[in-house]
Coordinates of C-alpha atoms in Angstrom, one line a residue:
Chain A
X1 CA 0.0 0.0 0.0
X2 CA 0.9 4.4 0.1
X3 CA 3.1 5.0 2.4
X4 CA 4.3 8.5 3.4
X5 CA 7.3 9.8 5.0
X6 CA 7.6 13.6 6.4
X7 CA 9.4 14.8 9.7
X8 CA 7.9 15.0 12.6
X9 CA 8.9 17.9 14.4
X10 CA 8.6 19.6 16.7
X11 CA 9.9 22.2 13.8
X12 CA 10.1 25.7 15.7
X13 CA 11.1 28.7 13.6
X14 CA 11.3 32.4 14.3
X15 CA 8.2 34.5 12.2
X16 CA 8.9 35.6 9.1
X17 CA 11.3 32.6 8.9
X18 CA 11.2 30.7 5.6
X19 CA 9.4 26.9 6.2
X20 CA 10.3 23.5 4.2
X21 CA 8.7 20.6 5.4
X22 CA 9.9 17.4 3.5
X23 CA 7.2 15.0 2.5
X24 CA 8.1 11.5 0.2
X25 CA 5.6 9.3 -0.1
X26 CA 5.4 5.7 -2.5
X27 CA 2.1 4.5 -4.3
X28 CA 0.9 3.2 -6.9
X29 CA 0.8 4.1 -9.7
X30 CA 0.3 8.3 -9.7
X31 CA -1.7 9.5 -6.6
X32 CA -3.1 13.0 -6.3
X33 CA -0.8 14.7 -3.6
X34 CA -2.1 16.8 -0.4
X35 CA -1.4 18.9 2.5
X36 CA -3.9 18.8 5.5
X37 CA -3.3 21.1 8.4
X38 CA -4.9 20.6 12.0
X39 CA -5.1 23.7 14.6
X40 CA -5.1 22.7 17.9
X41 CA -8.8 21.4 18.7
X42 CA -9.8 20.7 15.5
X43 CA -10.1 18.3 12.5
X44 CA -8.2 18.5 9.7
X45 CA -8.3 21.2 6.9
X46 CA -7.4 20.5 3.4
X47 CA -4.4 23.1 2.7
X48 CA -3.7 22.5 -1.0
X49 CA -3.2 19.9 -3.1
X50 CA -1.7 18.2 -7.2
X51 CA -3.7 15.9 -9.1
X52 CA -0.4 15.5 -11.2
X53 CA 2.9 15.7 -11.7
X54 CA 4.9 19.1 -11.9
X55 CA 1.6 20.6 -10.7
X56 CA 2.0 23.1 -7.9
X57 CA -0.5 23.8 -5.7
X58 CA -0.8 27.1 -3.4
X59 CA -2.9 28.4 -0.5
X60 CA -2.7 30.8 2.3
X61 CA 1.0 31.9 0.7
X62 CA 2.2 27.9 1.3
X63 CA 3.0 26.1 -2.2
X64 CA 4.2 22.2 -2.9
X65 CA 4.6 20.5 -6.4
X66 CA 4.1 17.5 -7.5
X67 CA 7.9 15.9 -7.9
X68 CA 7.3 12.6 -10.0
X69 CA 10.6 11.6 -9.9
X70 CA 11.7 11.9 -6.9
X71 CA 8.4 11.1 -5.4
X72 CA 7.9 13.9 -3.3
X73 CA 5.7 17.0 -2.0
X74 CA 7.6 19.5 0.1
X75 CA 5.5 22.2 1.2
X76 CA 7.6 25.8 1.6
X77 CA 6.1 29.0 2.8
X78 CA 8.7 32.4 2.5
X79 CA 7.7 33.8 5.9
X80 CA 5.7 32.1 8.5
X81 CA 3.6 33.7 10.9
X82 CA 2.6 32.8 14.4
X83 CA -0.9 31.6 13.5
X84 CA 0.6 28.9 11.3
X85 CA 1.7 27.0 14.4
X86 CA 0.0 23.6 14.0
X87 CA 0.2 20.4 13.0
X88 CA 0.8 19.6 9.2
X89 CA 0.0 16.2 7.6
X90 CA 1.2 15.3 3.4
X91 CA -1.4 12.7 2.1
X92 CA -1.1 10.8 -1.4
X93 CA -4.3 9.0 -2.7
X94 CA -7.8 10.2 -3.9
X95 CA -8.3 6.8 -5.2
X96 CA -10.9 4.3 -4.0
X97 CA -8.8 3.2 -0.9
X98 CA -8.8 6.9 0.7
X99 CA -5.7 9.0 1.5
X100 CA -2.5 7.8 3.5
X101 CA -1.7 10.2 5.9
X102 CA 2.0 11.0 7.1
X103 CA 2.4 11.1 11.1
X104 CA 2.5 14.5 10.7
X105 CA 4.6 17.6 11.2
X106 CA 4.0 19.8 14.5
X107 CA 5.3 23.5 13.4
X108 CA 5.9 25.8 16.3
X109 CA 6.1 29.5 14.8
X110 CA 7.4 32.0 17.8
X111 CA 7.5 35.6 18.0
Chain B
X1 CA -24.8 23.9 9.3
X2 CA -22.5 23.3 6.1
X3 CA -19.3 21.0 5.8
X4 CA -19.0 17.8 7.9
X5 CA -20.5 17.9 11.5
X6 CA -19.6 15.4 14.1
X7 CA -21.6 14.7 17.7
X8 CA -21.0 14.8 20.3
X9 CA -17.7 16.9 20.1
X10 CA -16.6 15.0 23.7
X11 CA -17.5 11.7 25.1
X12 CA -16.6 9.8 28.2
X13 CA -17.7 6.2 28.7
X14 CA -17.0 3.1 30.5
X15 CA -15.3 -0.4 29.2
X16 CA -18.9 -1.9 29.8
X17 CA -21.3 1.5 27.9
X18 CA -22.8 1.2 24.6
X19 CA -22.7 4.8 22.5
X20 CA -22.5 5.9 19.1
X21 CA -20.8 8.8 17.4
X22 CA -22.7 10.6 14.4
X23 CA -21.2 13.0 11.3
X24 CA -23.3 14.4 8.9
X25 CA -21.9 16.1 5.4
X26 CA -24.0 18.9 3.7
X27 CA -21.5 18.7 0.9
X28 CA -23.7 17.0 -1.4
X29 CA -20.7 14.3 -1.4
X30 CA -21.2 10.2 -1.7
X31 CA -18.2 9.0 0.2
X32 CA -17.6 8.8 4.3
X33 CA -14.8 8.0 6.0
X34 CA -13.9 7.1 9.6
X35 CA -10.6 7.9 11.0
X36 CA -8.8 7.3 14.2
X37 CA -6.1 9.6 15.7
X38 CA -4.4 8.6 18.7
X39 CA -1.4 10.1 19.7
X40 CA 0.8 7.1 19.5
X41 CA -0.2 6.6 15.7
X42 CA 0.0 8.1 12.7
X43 CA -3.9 9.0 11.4
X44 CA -5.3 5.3 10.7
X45 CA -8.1 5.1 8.3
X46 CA -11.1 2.6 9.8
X47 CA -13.9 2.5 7.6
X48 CA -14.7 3.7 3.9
X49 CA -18.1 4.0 2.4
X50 CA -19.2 4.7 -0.6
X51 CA -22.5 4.9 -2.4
X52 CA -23.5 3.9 1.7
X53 CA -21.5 0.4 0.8
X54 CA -18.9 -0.2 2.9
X55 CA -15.5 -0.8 0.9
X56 CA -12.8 -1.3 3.3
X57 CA -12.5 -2.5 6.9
X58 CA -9.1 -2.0 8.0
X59 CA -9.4 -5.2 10.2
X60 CA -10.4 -2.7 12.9
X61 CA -12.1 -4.6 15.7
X62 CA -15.4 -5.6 16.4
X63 CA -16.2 -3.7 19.2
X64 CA -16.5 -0.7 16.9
X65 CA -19.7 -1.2 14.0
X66 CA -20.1 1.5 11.3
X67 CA -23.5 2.4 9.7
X68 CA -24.3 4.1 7.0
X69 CA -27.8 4.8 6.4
X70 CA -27.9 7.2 3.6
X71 CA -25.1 9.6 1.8
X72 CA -25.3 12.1 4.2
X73 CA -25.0 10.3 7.5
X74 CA -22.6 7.8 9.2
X75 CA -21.9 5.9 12.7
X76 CA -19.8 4.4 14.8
X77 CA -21.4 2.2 17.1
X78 CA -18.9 1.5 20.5
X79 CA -19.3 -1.1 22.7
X80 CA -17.3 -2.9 25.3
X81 CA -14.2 -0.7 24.6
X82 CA -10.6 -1.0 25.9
X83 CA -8.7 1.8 27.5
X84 CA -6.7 2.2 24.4
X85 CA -9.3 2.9 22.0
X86 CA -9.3 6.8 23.7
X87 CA -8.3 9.3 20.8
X88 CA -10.0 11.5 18.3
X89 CA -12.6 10.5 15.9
X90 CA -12.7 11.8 12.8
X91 CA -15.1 11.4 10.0
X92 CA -14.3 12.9 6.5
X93 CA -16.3 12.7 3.4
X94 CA -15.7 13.2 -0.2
X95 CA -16.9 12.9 -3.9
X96 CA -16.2 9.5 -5.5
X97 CA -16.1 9.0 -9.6
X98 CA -14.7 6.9 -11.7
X99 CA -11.7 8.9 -11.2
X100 CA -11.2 8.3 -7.3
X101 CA -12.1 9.8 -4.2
X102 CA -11.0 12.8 -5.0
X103 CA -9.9 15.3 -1.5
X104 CA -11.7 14.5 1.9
X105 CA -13.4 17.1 4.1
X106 CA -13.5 16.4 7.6
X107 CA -15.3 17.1 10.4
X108 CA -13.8 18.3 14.1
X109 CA -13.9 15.1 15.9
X110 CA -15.3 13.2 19.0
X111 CA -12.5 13.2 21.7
X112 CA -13.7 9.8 23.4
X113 CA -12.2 8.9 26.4
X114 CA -12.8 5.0 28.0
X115 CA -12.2 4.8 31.3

């Protein structure tokens, strides 16, 4: 089955620091890619996603493309703020078995 | 209400009670999903329905029963749970074609707590 490897933190940067967070993944065959966010106390919120490869998808000023050949999804952002603190997950699939999620990535953005 | 709505948001039971968690989608979608998240595991997928037929188990135990009555609403019946089945419930739904299942939307959770 998907499988999905990404750091797991905790990450803490400074704000207006620049943010990578790796994400590689395998699959069959070629998934759609995605990055799901979770603020504390809530479910998860679909951040942005690639239905294929080279695509780049974009939200909220945080981007990741779709890297077929090296089978990855790294999601940047050029200066974090505080209010990104949270807990980020990567997530290939979209197919009939559902997504795979990555243990995810708790961010820590300070003042 | 829009989006995916779970109840109730908290829940506290004992190893012997019988409950059920509910989610309801007003996406207009025709797949559900039921997720665990615990914080010892990565997010583990438990149930998958679509067209309200239910296409993967997960080999998740028996003590927990899914139901889907209709495209809009899904279940999780508990019963005779074990301390270690306390974490965050999360049900999700999505449009399914031909294609896949496309992104999930999820609800907030049910933080469930056996004692």
């Amino acid at each position: 089955g998907d499988s999905v490897t990404q750091m797991e933190g905790p990450v803490t940067l400074s704000e207006e620091a620049f943010l990578t967070i790796n994400c590689t993944y395998t699959a069959t065959g070629y998934p759609s890619l995605f990055w799901y966010v979770q603020y504390p106390g809530e479910g998860l919120q679909l951040l942005l996603k690639a239905t294929k490869a080279d695509d780049k998808g974009s939200n909220k000023g945080f981007e990741a493309t779709y890297r077929k050949e090296t089978t990855s999804f790294h999601l940047e952002k050029g200066s974090v703020q505080v209010s990104d603190s949270a807990v980020y997950f990567c997530a290939p699939g979209g197919g009939a078995d559902g997504l795979t999620f990555g243990k995810g990535t708790h961010l820590i953005i300070q003042p | 209400e829009t989006g995916v709505t779970q109840t109730p948001r908290h829940l506290v039971m004992g190893m012997t009670n019988k409950k059920s968690l509910k989610c309801e989608q007003h996406l207009g979608h025709n797949a559900m999903y039921w997720y665990k998240q615990s914080a010892k595991k990565p997010l583990e997928l438990m149930f998958v329905y679509s067209l309200e037929e239910r296409v993967e188990n997960n080999s998740v135990p028996s003590r927990f029963s899914p139901e889907c009555p209709n495209s809009s609403h899904l279940f999780l019946h508990l019963h005779t749970l074990q301390p270690e089945d306390s974490a965050l419930y999360l049900c999700a739904s999505s449009l399914f074609s031909e294609r896949g299942g496309g992104e999930q939307f999820f609800g907030p959770g049910t933080r469930l707590t056996v004692l």
